[in-house]
CSV table of C-alpha atoms in Angstrom, one decimal:
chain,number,residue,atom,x,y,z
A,1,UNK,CA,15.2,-8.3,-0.3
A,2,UNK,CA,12.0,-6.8,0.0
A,3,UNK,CA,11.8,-4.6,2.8
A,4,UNK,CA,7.7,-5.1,3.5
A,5,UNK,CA,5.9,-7.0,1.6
A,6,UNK,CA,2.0,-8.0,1.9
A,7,UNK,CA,0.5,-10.9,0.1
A,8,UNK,CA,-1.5,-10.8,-1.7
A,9,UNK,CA,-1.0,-7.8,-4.3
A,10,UNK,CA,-4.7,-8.7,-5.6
A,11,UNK,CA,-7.9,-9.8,-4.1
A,12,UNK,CA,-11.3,-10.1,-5.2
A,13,UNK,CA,-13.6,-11.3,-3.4
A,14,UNK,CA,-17.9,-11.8,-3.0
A,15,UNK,CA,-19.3,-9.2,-0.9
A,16,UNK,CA,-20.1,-11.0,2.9
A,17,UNK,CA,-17.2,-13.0,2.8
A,18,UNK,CA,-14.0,-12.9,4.8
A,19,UNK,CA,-10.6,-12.2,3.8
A,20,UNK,CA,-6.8,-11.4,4.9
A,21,UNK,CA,-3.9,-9.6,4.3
A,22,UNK,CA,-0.6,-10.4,5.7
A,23,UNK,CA,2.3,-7.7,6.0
A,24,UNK,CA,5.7,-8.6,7.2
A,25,UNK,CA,8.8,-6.4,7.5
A,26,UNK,CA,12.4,-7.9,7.6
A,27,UNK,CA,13.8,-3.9,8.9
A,28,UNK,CA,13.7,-5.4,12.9
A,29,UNK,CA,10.8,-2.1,13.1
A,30,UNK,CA,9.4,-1.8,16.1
A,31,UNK,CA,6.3,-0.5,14.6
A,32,UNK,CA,3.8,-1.1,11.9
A,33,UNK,CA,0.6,0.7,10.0
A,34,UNK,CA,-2.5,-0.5,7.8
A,35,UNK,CA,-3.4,2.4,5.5
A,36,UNK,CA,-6.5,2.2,3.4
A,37,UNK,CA,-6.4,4.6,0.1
A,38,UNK,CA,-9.4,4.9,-1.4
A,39,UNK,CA,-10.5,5.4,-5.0
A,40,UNK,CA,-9.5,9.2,-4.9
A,41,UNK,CA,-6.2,8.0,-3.9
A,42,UNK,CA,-7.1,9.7,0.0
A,43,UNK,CA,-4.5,8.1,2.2
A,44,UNK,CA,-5.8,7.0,5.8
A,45,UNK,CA,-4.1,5.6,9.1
A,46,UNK,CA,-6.5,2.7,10.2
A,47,UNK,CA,-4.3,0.5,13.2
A,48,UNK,CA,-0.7,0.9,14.4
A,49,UNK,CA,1.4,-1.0,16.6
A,50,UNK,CA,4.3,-1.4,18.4
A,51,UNK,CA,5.9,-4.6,19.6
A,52,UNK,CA,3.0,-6.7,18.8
A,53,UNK,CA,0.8,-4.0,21.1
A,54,UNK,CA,-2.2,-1.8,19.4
A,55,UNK,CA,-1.6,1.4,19.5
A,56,UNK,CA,-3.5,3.3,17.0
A,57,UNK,CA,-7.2,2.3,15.8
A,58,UNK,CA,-9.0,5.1,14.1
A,59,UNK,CA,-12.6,5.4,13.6
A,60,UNK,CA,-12.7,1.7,11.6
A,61,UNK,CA,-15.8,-0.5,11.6
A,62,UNK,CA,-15.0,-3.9,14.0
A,63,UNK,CA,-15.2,-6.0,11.1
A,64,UNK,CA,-11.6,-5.1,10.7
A,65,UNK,CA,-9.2,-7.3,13.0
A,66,UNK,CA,-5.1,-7.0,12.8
A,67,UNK,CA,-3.6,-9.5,14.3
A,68,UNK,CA,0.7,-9.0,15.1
A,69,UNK,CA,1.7,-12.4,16.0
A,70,UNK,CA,5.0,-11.1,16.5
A,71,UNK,CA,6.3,-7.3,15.5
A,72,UNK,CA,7.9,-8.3,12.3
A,73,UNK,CA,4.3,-9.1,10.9
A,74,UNK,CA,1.0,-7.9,11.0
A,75,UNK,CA,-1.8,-8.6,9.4
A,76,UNK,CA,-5.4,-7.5,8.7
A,77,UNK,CA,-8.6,-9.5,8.7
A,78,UNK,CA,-11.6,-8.5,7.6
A,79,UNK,CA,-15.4,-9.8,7.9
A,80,UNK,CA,-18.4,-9.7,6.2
A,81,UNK,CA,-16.8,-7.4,3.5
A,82,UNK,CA,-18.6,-4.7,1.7
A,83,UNK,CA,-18.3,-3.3,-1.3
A,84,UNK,CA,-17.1,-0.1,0.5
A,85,UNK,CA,-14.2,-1.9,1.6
A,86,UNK,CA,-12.8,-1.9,-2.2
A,87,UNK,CA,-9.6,0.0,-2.1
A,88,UNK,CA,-5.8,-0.3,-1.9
A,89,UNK,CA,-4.5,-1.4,1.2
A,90,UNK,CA,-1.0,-0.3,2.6
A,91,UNK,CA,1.4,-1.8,5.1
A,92,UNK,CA,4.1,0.4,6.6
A,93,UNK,CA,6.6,0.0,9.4
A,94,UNK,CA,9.0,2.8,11.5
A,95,UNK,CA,11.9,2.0,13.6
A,96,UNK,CA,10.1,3.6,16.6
A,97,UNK,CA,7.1,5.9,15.9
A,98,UNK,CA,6.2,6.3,20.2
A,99,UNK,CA,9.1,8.5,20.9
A,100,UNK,CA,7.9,11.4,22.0
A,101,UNK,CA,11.0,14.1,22.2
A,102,UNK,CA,12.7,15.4,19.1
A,103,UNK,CA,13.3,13.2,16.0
A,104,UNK,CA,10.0,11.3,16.5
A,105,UNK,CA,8.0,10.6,13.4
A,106,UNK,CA,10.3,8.2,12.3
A,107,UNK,CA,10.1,7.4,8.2
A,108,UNK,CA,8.0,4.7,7.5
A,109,UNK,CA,8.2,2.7,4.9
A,110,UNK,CA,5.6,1.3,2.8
A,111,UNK,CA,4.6,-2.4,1.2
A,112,UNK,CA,3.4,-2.4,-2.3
A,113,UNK,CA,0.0,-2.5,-1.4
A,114,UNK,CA,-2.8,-4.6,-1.5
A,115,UNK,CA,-5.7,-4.1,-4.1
A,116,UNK,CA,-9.0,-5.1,-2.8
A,117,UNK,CA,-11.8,-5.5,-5.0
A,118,UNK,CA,-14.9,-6.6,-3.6
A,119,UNK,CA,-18.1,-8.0,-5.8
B,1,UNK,CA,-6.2,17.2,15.3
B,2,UNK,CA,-3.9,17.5,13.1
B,3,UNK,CA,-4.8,18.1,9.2
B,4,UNK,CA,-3.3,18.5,6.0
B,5,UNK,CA,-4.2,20.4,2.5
B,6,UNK,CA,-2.8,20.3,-0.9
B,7,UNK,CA,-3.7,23.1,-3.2
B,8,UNK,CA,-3.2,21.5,-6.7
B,9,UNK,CA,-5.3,17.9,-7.4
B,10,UNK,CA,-4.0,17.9,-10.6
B,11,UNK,CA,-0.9,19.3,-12.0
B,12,UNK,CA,0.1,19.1,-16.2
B,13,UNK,CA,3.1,20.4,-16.9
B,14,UNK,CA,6.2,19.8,-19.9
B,15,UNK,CA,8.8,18.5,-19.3
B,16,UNK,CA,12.1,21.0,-18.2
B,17,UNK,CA,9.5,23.1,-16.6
B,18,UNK,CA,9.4,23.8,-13.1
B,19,UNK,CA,7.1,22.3,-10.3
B,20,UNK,CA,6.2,23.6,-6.8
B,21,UNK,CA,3.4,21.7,-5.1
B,22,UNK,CA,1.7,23.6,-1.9
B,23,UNK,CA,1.4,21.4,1.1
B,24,UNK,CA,-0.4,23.3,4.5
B,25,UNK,CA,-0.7,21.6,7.9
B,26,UNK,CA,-3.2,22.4,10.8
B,27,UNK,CA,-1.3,21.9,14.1
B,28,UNK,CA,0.3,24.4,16.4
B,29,UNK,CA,2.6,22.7,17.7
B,30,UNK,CA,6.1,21.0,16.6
B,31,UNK,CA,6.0,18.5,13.6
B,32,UNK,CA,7.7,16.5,11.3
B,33,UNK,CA,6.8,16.8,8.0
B,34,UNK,CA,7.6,14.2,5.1
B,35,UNK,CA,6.9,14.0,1.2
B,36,UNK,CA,5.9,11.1,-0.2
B,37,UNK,CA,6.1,10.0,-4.1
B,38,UNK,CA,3.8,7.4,-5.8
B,39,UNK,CA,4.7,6.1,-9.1
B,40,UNK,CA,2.0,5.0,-11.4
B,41,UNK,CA,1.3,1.5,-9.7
B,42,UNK,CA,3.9,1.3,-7.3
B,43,UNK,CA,3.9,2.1,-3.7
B,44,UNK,CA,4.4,4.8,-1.6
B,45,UNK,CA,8.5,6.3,-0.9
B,46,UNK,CA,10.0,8.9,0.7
B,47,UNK,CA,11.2,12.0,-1.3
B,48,UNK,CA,12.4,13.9,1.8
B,49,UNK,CA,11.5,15.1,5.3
B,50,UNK,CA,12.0,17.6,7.7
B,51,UNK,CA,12.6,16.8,11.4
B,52,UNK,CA,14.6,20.0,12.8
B,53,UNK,CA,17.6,22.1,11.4
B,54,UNK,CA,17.6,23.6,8.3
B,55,UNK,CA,14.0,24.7,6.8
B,56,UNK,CA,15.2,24.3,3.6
B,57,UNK,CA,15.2,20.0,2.7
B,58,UNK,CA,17.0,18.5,-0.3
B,59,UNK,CA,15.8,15.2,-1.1
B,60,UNK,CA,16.0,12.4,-3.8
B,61,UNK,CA,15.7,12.7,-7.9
B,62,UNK,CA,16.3,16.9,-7.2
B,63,UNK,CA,13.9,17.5,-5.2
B,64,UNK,CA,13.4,19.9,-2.6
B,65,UNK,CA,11.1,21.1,-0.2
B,66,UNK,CA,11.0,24.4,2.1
B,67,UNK,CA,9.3,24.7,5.7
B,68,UNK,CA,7.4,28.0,6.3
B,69,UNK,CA,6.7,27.6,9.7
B,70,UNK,CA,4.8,31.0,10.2
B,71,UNK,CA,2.8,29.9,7.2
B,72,UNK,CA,2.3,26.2,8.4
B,73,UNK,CA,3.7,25.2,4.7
B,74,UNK,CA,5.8,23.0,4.0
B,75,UNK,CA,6.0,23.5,-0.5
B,76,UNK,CA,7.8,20.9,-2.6
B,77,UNK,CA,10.1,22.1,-5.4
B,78,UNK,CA,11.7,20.9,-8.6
B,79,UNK,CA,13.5,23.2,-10.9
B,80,UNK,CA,13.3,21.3,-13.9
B,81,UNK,CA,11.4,17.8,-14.0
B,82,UNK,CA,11.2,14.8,-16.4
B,83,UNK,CA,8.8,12.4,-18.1
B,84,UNK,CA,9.9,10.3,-15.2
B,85,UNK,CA,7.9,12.4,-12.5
B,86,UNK,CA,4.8,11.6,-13.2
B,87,UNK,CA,2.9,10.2,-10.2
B,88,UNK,CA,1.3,11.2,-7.2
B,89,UNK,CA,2.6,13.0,-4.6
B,90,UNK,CA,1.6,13.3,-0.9
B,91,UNK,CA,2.5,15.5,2.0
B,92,UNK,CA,2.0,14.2,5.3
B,93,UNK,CA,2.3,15.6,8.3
B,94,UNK,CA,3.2,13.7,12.0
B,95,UNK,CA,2.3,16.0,15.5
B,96,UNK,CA,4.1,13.1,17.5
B,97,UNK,CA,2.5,11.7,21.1
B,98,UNK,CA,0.0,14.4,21.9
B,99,UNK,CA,-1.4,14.2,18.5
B,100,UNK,CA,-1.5,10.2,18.3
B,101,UNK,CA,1.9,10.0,16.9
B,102,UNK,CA,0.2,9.6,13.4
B,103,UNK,CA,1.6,9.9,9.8
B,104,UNK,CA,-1.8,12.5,8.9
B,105,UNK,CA,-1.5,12.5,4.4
B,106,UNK,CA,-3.3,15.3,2.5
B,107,UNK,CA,-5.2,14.4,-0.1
B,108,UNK,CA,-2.5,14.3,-2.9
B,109,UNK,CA,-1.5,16.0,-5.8
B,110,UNK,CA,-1.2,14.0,-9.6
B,111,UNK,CA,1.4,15.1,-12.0
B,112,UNK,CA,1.7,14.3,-15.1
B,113,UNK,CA,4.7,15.3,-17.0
B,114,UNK,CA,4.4,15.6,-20.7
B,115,UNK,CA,7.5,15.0,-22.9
């Protein structure tokens, strides 16, 4: 009964080649979040959506690409990896996370993570 | 933008001793303000949060957390922790729409928790 899970929990990969990560929630969110932590364990937003919609996309090279085929899933591609790109990757979702009036900032909640290892 | 500190990197403590973790946010306006706990390879979950109400938030495993709003802190408290508590813990900070409706994480605190 996992709530969001990614596959997979471990990738390693050749530096230049392409990879991806799939998310899906089974919590009927509305919205959903790639984190990247780094090696200090530094915790950053890189895409939401909402409803299969991009709404967030911080300062991220274009080689990253998520794709929400439909809002219970999103997932992250990535080309021509780098060995920068070695880190822990996070899924989230929130019930809302647009609302804009009191109570917004819904909890979200996270997927075990996704470590990336590139050669 | 908004933009979150945590004093303490590193925390070592016994265990039955107390733990208070400092947690400041950057933004003027109204926020909602969360905890996060990660156990040693696990992902991240919610302690607690504050939304509204009450400054002073009781969350899971004892924990508690108070918001300062004149001091922009938001401080996570346990009276007495365990072996059990060692991890990393994270504030995080959301400014809603006008600041990108974004969950903003400082950089963490480890504790380790020695029996």
């Amino acid at each position: 009964d996992t709530a969001v899970s990614q596959t997979p929990k471990y990738l390693v990969t050749q530096m230049g080649n392409d990879k991806s990560i799939k998310c899906e929630q089974n919590l009927g969110h509305d919205t959903m979040y790639w984190y990247k932590q780094d090696s200090k364990k530094f915790l950053k937003i890189m895409f939401s959506y909402n409803n299969k919609e991009l709404i967030i996309n911080e300062t991220v090279p274009n080689r990253f690409s998520p794709k929400s085929p439909d809002k219970a899933h999103l997932n992250l591609h990535i080309n021509s990896l780098e060995l920068g790109d070695s880190a822990v990757y996070f899924c989230a979702s929130s019930p809302r996370g647009l609302a804009g009036g009191p109570g917004f900032g819904d909890t979200q909640y996270f997927g075990p993570g996704t470590r990336l290892t590139v050669l | 933008a908004q933009s979150v500190s945590q004093h303490n990197h590193h925390v070592i403590l016994s265990e039955a001793a107390s733990l208070e973790l400092g947690c400041n946010y950057s933004y003027g306006g109204t926020v909602n303000l969360f905890w996060y706990v990660q156990y040693p390879g696990q992902h991240l979950q919610l302690l607690l949060k504050y939304f509204s109400g009450d400054p002073l938030v009781k969350g899971i495993k004892g924990f508690e957390a108070e918001f300062i709003k004149s001091k922009f802190s938001f401080n996570l408290r346990k009276p007495s922790v365990q072996w059990s508590d060692t991890a990393e813990y994270f504030c995080a900070v959301n400014a809603g729409k006008a600041a990108g409706n974004k969950l903003t994480f400082g950089g963490g605190t480890r504790v380790l928790v020695k029996p």
